[in-house]
CSV table of C-alpha atoms in Angstrom, one decimal:
chain,number,residue,atom,x,y,z
A,1,ILE,CA,34.1,15.3,48.6
A,2,PRO,CA,32.8,14.9,45.0
A,3,THR,CA,29.4,16.4,44.2
A,4,TYR,CA,27.1,15.2,41.5
A,5,PRO,CA,24.1,16.9,40.0
A,6,ILE,CA,20.7,15.6,41.3
A,7,ASP,CA,17.9,14.4,39.0
A,8,GLN,CA,20.0,14.3,35.9
A,9,ASP,CA,19.0,11.6,33.4
A,10,PRO,CA,22.1,9.5,32.5
A,11,TYR,CA,20.5,8.5,29.2
A,12,ALA,CA,19.6,11.9,28.0
A,13,VAL,CA,20.4,12.6,24.3
A,14,PRO,CA,22.0,16.0,23.6
A,15,HIS,CA,19.8,18.4,21.6
A,16,ASP,CA,22.2,18.5,18.7
A,17,ARG,CA,21.9,14.7,18.1
A,18,LEU,CA,18.1,14.5,18.5
A,19,ILE,CA,16.4,12.8,15.6
A,20,SER,CA,13.1,14.3,14.5
A,21,THR,CA,10.1,12.1,14.5
A,22,GLU,CA,8.3,14.3,12.0
A,23,GLY,CA,8.0,13.5,8.4
A,24,CYS,CA,9.8,15.1,5.5
A,25,PHE,CA,8.8,18.8,5.1
A,26,SER,CA,8.5,18.5,1.3
A,27,CYS,CA,6.3,15.4,1.6
A,28,LYS,CA,3.9,17.3,3.9
A,29,VAL,CA,3.8,20.3,1.6
A,30,ASN,CA,3.3,18.3,-1.6
A,31,GLY,CA,0.6,16.1,0.1
A,32,ARG,CA,2.1,12.7,-0.5
A,33,HIS,CA,3.4,10.0,1.9
A,34,ARG,CA,7.0,9.1,2.3
A,35,ARG,CA,6.5,5.6,1.1
A,36,MET,CA,5.2,6.9,-2.3
A,37,ILE,CA,8.6,8.3,-3.3
A,38,ALA,CA,9.2,5.5,-5.7
A,39,GLU,CA,5.9,5.9,-7.4
A,40,SER,CA,6.0,9.7,-7.3
A,41,LYS,CA,8.5,9.9,-10.1
A,42,PHE,CA,5.9,8.5,-12.5
A,43,PHE,CA,3.2,11.1,-11.6
A,44,ASN,CA,5.3,14.2,-10.8
A,45,SER,CA,7.1,14.3,-14.1
A,46,THR,CA,6.6,17.4,-16.2
A,47,ASP,CA,5.7,15.6,-19.4
A,48,SER,CA,2.3,13.9,-19.4
A,49,VAL,CA,3.4,11.0,-21.7
A,50,TYR,CA,4.4,8.0,-19.7
A,51,ASP,CA,6.7,5.3,-20.9
A,52,ALA,CA,4.8,2.1,-21.4
A,53,LYS,CA,7.4,0.1,-19.6
A,54,MET,CA,7.2,2.3,-16.5
A,55,LEU,CA,3.4,2.0,-16.5
A,56,ARG,CA,3.5,-1.8,-16.8
A,57,GLU,CA,5.9,-1.9,-13.9
A,58,LEU,CA,3.7,0.3,-11.8
A,59,TRP,CA,0.6,-1.8,-12.7
A,60,ARG,CA,2.5,-5.0,-11.9
A,61,ARG,CA,3.5,-3.7,-8.4
A,62,ARG,CA,0.0,-2.6,-7.7
A,63,MET,CA,-1.6,-5.9,-8.7
A,64,THR,CA,0.9,-8.1,-6.8
A,65,ARG,CA,0.2,-6.0,-3.8
A,66,HIS,CA,-3.5,-6.5,-4.2
A,67,ARG,CA,-3.2,-10.3,-4.8
A,68,ARG,CA,-0.8,-11.0,-2.0
A,69,HIS,CA,-3.3,-12.8,0.3
A,70,HIS,CA,-5.9,-14.1,-2.2
A,71,HIS,CA,-4.9,-17.8,-2.3
A,72,GLY,CA,-8.3,-19.0,-3.4
A,73,ASP,CA,-8.0,-17.3,-6.8
A,74,LYS,CA,-5.9,-20.0,-8.3
A,75,PRO,CA,-7.6,-22.9,-10.1
A,76,ARG,CA,-7.2,-26.3,-8.5
A,77,MET,CA,-4.7,-27.6,-11.1
A,78,GLU,CA,-2.4,-24.6,-10.6
A,79,GLN,CA,-2.1,-25.1,-6.9
A,80,PRO,CA,1.3,-26.6,-6.0
A,81,HIS,CA,1.9,-30.1,-4.7
A,82,ARG,CA,3.2,-30.6,-1.2
A,83,VAL,CA,6.0,-33.2,-1.4
A,84,LEU,CA,6.5,-35.5,1.5
A,85,LYS,CA,9.5,-37.8,1.5
A,86,VAL,CA,9.4,-40.9,3.6
A,87,SER,CA,11.7,-43.9,3.8
A,88,LEU,CA,10.4,-47.5,3.4
A,89,ALA,CA,10.9,-48.0,7.2
A,90,GLN,CA,8.4,-45.2,7.9
A,91,THR,CA,5.6,-46.9,5.8
A,92,LYS,CA,4.5,-49.3,8.5
A,93,HIS,CA,0.8,-50.1,9.1
A,94,ARG,CA,-1.0,-47.2,10.8
A,95,THR,CA,2.0,-44.8,10.6
A,96,ARG,CA,0.7,-41.3,10.5
A,97,ILE,CA,2.0,-39.5,7.4
A,98,LEU,CA,0.0,-36.3,7.5
A,99,LYS,CA,-2.1,-34.8,10.3
A,100,LEU,CA,-5.1,-32.5,9.5
A,101,GLN,CA,-6.9,-30.6,12.2
A,102,PRO,CA,-9.7,-28.2,11.2
A,103,ALA,CA,-9.8,-24.7,12.7
A,104,ILE,CA,-13.6,-25.0,13.3
A,105,LYS,CA,-14.8,-27.8,15.6
A,106,ASN,CA,-15.7,-31.2,14.2
A,107,ASP,CA,-17.6,-29.8,11.2
A,108,PHE,CA,-15.2,-31.0,8.5
A,109,GLU,CA,-14.7,-34.4,6.9
A,110,TYR,CA,-11.6,-35.3,4.9
A,111,SER,CA,-11.4,-37.9,2.2
A,112,ILE,CA,-8.9,-39.1,-0.5
A,113,THR,CA,-10.5,-38.2,-3.8
A,114,LYS,CA,-7.7,-39.0,-6.2
A,115,GLY,CA,-4.7,-41.3,-6.2
A,116,ASN,CA,-5.9,-44.0,-3.9
A,117,GLU,CA,-7.0,-46.5,-6.5
A,118,ASN,CA,-5.0,-49.4,-5.0
A,119,GLY,CA,-6.3,-48.7,-1.5
A,120,GLN,CA,-2.9,-48.1,0.0
A,121,PHE,CA,-3.9,-45.1,2.1
A,122,GLU,CA,-6.7,-44.3,4.5
A,123,MET,CA,-8.0,-41.3,6.4
A,124,VAL,CA,-8.5,-41.9,10.1
A,125,HIS,CA,-10.5,-39.6,12.4
A,126,LYS,CA,-9.7,-39.7,16.2
A,127,HIS,CA,-10.3,-37.0,18.8
A,128,GLY,CA,-11.0,-34.3,16.3
A,129,VAL,CA,-7.8,-34.9,14.3
A,130,TRP,CA,-7.7,-36.5,10.9
A,131,ALA,CA,-4.6,-38.4,9.8
A,132,LEU,CA,-3.4,-40.0,6.6
A,133,HIS,CA,-2.1,-43.5,7.2
A,134,PHE,CA,-0.7,-46.4,5.1
A,135,ARG,CA,-3.0,-49.4,5.2
A,136,ARG,CA,-0.1,-51.9,4.6
A,137,ARG,CA,3.7,-51.6,4.7
A,138,LEU,CA,5.2,-50.8,1.3
A,139,LYS,CA,7.7,-53.3,-0.1
A,140,HIS,CA,9.0,-51.2,-3.0
A,141,ALA,CA,9.8,-47.5,-3.4
A,142,GLY,CA,7.4,-45.4,-5.3
A,143,THR,CA,5.7,-42.0,-5.9
A,144,PHE,CA,2.1,-41.5,-4.9
A,145,PRO,CA,0.2,-38.3,-6.0
A,146,LEU,CA,-2.9,-37.8,-3.8
A,147,GLU,CA,-5.6,-35.3,-3.5
A,148,ILE,CA,-7.3,-34.9,-0.2
A,149,THR,CA,-10.6,-33.0,-0.1
A,150,GLY,CA,-12.1,-31.5,3.0
A,151,SER,CA,-15.8,-30.6,3.1
A,152,ARG,CA,-18.3,-29.5,5.7
A,153,VAL,CA,-20.4,-32.2,7.3
A,154,ASN,CA,-23.3,-30.0,7.8
A,155,SER,CA,-23.8,-28.7,4.2
A,156,ALA,CA,-26.9,-26.7,5.1
A,157,ALA,CA,-24.8,-24.3,7.1
A,158,SER,CA,-22.2,-23.8,4.4
A,159,ASN,CA,-22.2,-21.0,1.9
A,160,ASP,CA,-21.0,-22.2,-1.5
A,161,ILE,CA,-20.3,-18.7,-2.6
A,162,TRP,CA,-17.8,-17.9,0.2
A,163,GLU,CA,-16.6,-21.3,1.2
A,164,ALA,CA,-14.8,-23.5,-1.3
A,165,PRO,CA,-13.8,-27.1,-0.2
A,166,LEU,CA,-10.2,-27.7,0.7
A,167,ALA,CA,-8.3,-29.5,-2.0
A,168,LEU,CA,-4.8,-30.5,-0.7
A,169,ARG,CA,-2.6,-32.0,-3.3
A,170,VAL,CA,0.2,-34.2,-1.8
A,171,THR,CA,2.9,-36.2,-3.5
A,172,ILE,CA,4.3,-38.9,-1.2
A,173,VAL,CA,7.8,-40.1,-2.3
A,174,ALA,CA,8.7,-43.4,-0.6
A,175,SER,CA,12.4,-44.2,-1.1
A,176,SER,CA,14.7,-46.8,0.4
């Protein structure tokens, strides 16, 4: 009759293959984090004169890390266009091209501020959702740069310092 040991973990890792969860000993002694190893070569060097190229690279890394989520810093003209390609068959009357839904309840109103001089597009509001539609079916292919601006309906509750209006720049390319 074979005998097996009781209460032995089949997934136990031998002690000689155990990976330490502690950090690097030299990092703890020198008082720096493990992720700063790339930057530490600039500051732990024996000479106090830094190469200008190395300092520029360090400054560029630090600034890109800081500006990672600041989308509102760009001026309106630098913000990229969103390009939507549609076929002429998709340009029927009342065909939804773009759907906009504000994160806040029905406090926003969207309007076409630039590019709708011929009246080919309209913004329609139904059930809390705004949609960009064609007014008439297009007969010829073309490119239509539009700017859609979203602003608060209740302007007394808005704070102009913190809240800038949404300016969505869209280029609609209708091709056959």
